[in-house]
Coordinates of C-alpha atoms in Angstrom, one line a residue:
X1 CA 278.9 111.2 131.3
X2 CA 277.0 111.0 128.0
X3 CA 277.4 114.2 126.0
X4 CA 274.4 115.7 124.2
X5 CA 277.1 115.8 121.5
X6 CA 278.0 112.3 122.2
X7 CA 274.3 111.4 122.0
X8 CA 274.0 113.1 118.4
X9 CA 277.3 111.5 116.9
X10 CA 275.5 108.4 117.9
X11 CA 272.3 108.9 116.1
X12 CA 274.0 110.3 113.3
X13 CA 276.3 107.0 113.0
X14 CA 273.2 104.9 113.9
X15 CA 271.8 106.1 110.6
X16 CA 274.4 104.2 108.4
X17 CA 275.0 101.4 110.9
X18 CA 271.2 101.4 112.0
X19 CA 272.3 100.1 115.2
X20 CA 272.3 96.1 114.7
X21 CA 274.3 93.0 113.6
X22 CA 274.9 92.3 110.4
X23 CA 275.2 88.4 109.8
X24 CA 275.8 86.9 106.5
X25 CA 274.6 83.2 105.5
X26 CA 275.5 82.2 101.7
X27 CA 275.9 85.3 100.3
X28 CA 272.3 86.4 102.5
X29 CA 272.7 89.3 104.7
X30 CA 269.6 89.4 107.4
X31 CA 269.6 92.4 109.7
X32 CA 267.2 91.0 112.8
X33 CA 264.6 93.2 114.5
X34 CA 265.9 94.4 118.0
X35 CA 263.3 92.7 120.6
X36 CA 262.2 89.7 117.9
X37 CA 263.4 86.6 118.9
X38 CA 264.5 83.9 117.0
X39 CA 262.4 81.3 114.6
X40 CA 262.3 77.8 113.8
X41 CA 262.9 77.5 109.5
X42 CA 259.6 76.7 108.3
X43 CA 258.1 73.4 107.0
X44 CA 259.4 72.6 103.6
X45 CA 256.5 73.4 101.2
X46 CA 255.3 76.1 103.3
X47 CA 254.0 78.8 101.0
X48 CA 255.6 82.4 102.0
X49 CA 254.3 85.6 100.3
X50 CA 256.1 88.2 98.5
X51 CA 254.5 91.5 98.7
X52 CA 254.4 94.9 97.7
X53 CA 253.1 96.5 101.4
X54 CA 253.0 94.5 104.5
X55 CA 249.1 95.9 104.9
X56 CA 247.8 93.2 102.5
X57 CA 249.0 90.1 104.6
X58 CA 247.2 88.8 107.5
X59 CA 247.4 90.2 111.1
X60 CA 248.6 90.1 113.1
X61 CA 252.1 90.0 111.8
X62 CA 256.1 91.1 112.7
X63 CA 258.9 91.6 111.2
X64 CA 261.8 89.4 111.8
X65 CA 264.4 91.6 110.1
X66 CA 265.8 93.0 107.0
X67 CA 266.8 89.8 104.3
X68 CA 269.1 91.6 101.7
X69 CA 271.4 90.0 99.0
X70 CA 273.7 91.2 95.6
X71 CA 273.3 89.8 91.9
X72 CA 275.5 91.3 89.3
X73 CA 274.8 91.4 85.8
X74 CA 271.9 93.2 83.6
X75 CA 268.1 93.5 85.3
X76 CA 267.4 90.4 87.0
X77 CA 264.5 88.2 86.4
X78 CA 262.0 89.5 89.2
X79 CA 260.3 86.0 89.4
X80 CA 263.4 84.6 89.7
X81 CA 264.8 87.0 92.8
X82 CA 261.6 86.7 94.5
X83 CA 262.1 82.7 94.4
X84 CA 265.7 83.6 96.5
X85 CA 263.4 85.8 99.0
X86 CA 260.8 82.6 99.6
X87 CA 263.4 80.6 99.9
X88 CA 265.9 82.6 102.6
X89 CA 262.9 84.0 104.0
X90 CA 261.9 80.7 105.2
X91 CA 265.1 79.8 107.0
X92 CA 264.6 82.6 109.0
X93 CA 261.0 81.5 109.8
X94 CA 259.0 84.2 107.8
X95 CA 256.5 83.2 105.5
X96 CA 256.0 86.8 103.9
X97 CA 258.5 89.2 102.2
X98 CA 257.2 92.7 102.0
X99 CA 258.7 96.0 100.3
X100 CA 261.0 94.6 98.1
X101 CA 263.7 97.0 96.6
X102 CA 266.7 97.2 94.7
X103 CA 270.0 99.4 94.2
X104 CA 272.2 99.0 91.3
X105 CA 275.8 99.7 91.9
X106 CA 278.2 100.5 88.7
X107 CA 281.7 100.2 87.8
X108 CA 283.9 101.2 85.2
X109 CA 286.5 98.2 84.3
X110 CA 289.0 98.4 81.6
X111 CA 290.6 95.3 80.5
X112 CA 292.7 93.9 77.4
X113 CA 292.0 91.2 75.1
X114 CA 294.3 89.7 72.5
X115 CA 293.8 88.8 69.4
X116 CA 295.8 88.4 66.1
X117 CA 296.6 91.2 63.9
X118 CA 296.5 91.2 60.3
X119 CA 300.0 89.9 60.1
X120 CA 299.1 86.9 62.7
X121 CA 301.5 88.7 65.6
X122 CA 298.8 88.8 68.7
X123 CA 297.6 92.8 69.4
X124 CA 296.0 94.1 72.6
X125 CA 293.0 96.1 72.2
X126 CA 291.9 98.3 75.6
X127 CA 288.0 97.6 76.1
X128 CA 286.0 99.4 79.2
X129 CA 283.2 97.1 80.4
X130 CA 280.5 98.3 83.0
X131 CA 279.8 96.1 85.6
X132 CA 276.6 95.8 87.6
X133 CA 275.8 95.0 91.3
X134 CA 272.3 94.9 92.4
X135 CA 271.8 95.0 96.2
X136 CA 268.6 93.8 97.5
X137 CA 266.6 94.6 100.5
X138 CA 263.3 93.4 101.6
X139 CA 261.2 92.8 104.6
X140 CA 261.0 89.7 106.6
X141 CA 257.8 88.7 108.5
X142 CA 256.3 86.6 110.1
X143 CA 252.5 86.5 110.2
X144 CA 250.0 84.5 112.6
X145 CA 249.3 81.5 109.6
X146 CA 252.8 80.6 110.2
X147 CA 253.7 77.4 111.3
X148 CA 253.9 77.5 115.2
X149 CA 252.1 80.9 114.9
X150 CA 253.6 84.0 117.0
X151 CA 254.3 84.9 120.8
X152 CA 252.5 87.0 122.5
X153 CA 253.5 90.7 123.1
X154 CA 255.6 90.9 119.7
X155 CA 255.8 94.1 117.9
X156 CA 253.6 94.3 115.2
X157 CA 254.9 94.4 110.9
X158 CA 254.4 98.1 111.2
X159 CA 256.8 98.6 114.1
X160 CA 260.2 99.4 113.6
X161 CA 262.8 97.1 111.3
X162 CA 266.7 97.5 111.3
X163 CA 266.2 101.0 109.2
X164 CA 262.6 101.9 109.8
X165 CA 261.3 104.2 113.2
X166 CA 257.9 103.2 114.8
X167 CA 255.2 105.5 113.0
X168 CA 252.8 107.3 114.6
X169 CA 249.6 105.8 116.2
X170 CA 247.0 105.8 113.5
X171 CA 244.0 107.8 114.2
X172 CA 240.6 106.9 112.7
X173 CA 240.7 107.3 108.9
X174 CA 237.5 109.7 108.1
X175 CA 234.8 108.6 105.7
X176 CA 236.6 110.4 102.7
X177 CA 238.4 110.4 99.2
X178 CA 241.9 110.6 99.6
X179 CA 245.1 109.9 101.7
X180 CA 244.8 108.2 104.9
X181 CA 244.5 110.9 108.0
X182 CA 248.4 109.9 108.7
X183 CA 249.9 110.1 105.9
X184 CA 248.6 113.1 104.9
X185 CA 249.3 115.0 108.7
X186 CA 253.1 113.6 107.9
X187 CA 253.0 115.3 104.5
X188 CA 251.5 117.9 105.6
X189 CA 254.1 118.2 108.7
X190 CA 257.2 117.8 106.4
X191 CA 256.0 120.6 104.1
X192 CA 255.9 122.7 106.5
X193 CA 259.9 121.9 107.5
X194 CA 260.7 122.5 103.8
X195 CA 258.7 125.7 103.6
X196 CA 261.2 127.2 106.5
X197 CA 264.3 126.1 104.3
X198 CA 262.9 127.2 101.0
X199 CA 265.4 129.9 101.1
X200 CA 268.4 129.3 100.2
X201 CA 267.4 125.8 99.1
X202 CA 264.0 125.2 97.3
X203 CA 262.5 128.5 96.2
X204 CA 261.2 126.6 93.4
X205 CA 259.1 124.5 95.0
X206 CA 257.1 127.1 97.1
X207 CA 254.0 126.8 95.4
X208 CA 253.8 122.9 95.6
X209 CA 254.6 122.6 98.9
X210 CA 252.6 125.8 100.8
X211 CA 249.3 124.2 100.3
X212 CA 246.7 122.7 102.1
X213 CA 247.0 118.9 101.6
X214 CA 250.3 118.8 99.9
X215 CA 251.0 115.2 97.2
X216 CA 253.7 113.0 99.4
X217 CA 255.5 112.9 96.4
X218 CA 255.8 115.9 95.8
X219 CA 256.9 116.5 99.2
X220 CA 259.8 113.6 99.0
X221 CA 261.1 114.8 95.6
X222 CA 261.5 118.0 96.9
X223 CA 263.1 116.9 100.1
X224 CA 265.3 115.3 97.5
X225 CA 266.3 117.7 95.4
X226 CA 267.2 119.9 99.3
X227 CA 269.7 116.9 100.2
X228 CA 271.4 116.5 97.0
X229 CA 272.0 120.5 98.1
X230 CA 273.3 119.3 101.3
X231 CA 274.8 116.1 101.4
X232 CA 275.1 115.6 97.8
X233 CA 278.4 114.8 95.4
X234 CA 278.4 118.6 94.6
X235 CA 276.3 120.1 97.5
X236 CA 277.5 121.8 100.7
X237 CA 279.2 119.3 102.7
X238 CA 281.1 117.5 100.0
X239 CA 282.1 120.5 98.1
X240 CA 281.6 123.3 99.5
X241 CA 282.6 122.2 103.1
X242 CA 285.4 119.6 101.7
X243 CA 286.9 121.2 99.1
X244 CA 285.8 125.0 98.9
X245 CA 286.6 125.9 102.5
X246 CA 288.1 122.7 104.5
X247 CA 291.0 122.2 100.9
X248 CA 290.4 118.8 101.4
X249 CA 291.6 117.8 98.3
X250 CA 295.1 119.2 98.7
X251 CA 295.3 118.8 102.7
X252 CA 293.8 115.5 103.2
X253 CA 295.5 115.1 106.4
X254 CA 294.6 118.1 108.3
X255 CA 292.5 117.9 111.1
X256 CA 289.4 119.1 109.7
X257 CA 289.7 117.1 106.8
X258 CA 290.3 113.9 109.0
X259 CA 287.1 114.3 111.1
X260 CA 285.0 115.1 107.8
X261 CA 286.2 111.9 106.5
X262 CA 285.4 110.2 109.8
X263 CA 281.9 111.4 109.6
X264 CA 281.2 110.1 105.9
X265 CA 279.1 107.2 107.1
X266 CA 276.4 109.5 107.6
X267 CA 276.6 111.4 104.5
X268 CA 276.5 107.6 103.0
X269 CA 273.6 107.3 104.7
X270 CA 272.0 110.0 103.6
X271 CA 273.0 108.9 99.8
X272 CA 270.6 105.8 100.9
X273 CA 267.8 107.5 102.2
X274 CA 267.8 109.5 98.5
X275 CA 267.9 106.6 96.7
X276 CA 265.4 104.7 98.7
X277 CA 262.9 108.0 97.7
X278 CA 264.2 108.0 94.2
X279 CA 262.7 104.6 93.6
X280 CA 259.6 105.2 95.1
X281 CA 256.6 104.5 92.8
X282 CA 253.8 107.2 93.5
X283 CA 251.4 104.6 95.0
X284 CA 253.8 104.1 97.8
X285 CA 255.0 107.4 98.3
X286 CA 252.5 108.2 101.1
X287 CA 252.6 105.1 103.3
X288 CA 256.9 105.1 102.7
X289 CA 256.7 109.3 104.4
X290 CA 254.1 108.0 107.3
X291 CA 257.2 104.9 108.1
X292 CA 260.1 106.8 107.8
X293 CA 259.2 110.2 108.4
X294 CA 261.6 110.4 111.4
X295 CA 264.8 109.6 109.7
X296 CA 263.8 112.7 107.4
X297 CA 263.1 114.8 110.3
X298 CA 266.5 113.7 112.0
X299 CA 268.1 114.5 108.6
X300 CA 267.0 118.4 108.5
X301 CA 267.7 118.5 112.2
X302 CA 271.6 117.4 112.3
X303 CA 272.8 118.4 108.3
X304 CA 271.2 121.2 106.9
X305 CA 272.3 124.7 107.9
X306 CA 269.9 127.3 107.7
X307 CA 272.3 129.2 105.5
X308 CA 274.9 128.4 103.5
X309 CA 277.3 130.2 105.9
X310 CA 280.1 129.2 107.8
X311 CA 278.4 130.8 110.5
X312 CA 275.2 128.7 109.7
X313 CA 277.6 125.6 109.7
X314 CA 279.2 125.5 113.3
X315 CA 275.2 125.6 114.6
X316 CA 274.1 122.2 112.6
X317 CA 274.2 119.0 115.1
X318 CA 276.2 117.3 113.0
X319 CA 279.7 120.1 113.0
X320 CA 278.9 120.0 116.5
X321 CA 279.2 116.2 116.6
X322 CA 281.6 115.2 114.1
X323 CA 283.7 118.9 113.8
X324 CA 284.5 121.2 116.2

């Protein structure tokens, strides 16, 4: 028998594993789309697309999966990383890359070099070196110009990918200046959570958020700025929970402490929905809340307590999953 506790470990764990295989080809990770079957590689010298938003290719169109790859070193060339998307893209039968992103990843490494002293006898000097690893993620699709075309019945680009939810049907975008009518209900709708966990956690952001057609944005940072609260390096579960209360630090072992280190997938998870938002440019802001506003309503949901309580604690889906 499946456990509504059960049910909410899963989803919580499903948002670092996203539910899928991971296979790895060269160095080329490529998370496929459940339900999307498999494709020929295309033609050589077929031309495939690298784009900002999926909306700009033609239609109808599906993503395959999630391509995603690591360089290390200082800011890579874009033209040249977008040449690596084209070309892995293509083995997988896509001829269009969409959303394409990057996280950097650094390390501290000390190491010693020799050289000769002023009296020729060889001296070590201790040098710290940073070293860079850039992950990269973008979108794989497949659109109808493709070579062979598409199946029928195929979910379309704007369905779900490995670590996207479906979206909301789009209603009818009125004859008017601004946001499209989805984007800004899902701004709007988000607000409106944040507004109800203003206190403790975002009394500063009040005034931005309690109005009528609030800037996505605006919205995200503050959502933001509530999980570094949370799930952050020095917020309530990783400090507060894990060191203040739980003396992780000094009891590793306990119980509690073993079953808070068990559930640190999905605080990592949670690090990579932040970061996603942090890299957001402003022009993407709106269409990025109307994809994924369910993995931010499933974050409020299961980690944040209403109060920074104890109390408050035990009644969060994710103690009741992972602690108790």
């Amino acid at each position: 028998m499946i456990t509504s506790t059960t049910k909410t470990a899963t989803r919580l764990i499903g948002l670092a594993l996203a539910v899928l295989l991971v296979s790895a080809c060269g160095g080329v990770q490529f998370e496929r789309t459940t339900g999307v079957p498999k494709f020929r590689p295309l033609p050589p010298g077929t031309q495939v697309q690298v784009v900002e938003e999926s909306a700009t290719l033609p239609t109808p169109n599906i993503v395959v999966g999630v391509l995603g790859f690591d360089t290390t070193g200082a800011t890579p060339v874009r033209p040249e990383i977008d040449d690596q998307f084209r070309k892995h893209a293509a083995r997988y039968g896509c001829d269009a890359v969409a959303g394409v992103e990057a996280q950097d990843e650094r390390k501290q490494q000390t190491t010693r070099v020799r050289k000769l002293g002023m009296d020729g006898k060889p001296v070590y000097e201790v040098k710290t070196v940073e070293l860079v690893t850039w992950h990269w993620k973008g979108r794989c699709i497949r659109t109808s110009e493709a070579p062979g075309g598409l199946p029928a019945n195929l979910p379309s680009a704007d369905a779900a990918g490995p670590d996207q939810p479906s979206p909301e049907a789009k209603p009818e975008v009125p004859a008017s200046t601004g946001l499209p009518e989805d984007a800004k209900t899902a701004a709007q709708r988000l607000a409106r959570r944040l507004l109800d966990l203003s206190d403790p956690y975002l009394m500063a952001w009040r005034e931005r958020l309690d109005v009528a057609e609030p800037d996505a944005m605006e919205v995200l940072e503050a959502f933001n700025e509530l999980a570094f609260q949370v799930s952050g390096a020095g917020g309530f579960w990783r400090k507060t929970v894990h060191q203040d209360w739980f003396g992780c630090p000094s009891a590793p072992s306990s119980e509690q402490c073993v079953k808070l280190a068990k559930a640190e997938p999905a605080l990592v998870a949670a690090d990579r929905l932040q970061h996603e938002i942090g890299n957001l440019a402003h022009s993407r802001a709106a269409s990025w809340l109307r994809r994924n506003e369910q993995r931010l309503v499933t974050y409020l949901e299961d980690l944040v307590p209403k109060q920074t309580s104890f109390t408050a604690m035990k009644e969060t889906s994710f103690y009741q999953a992972f602690l108790q």
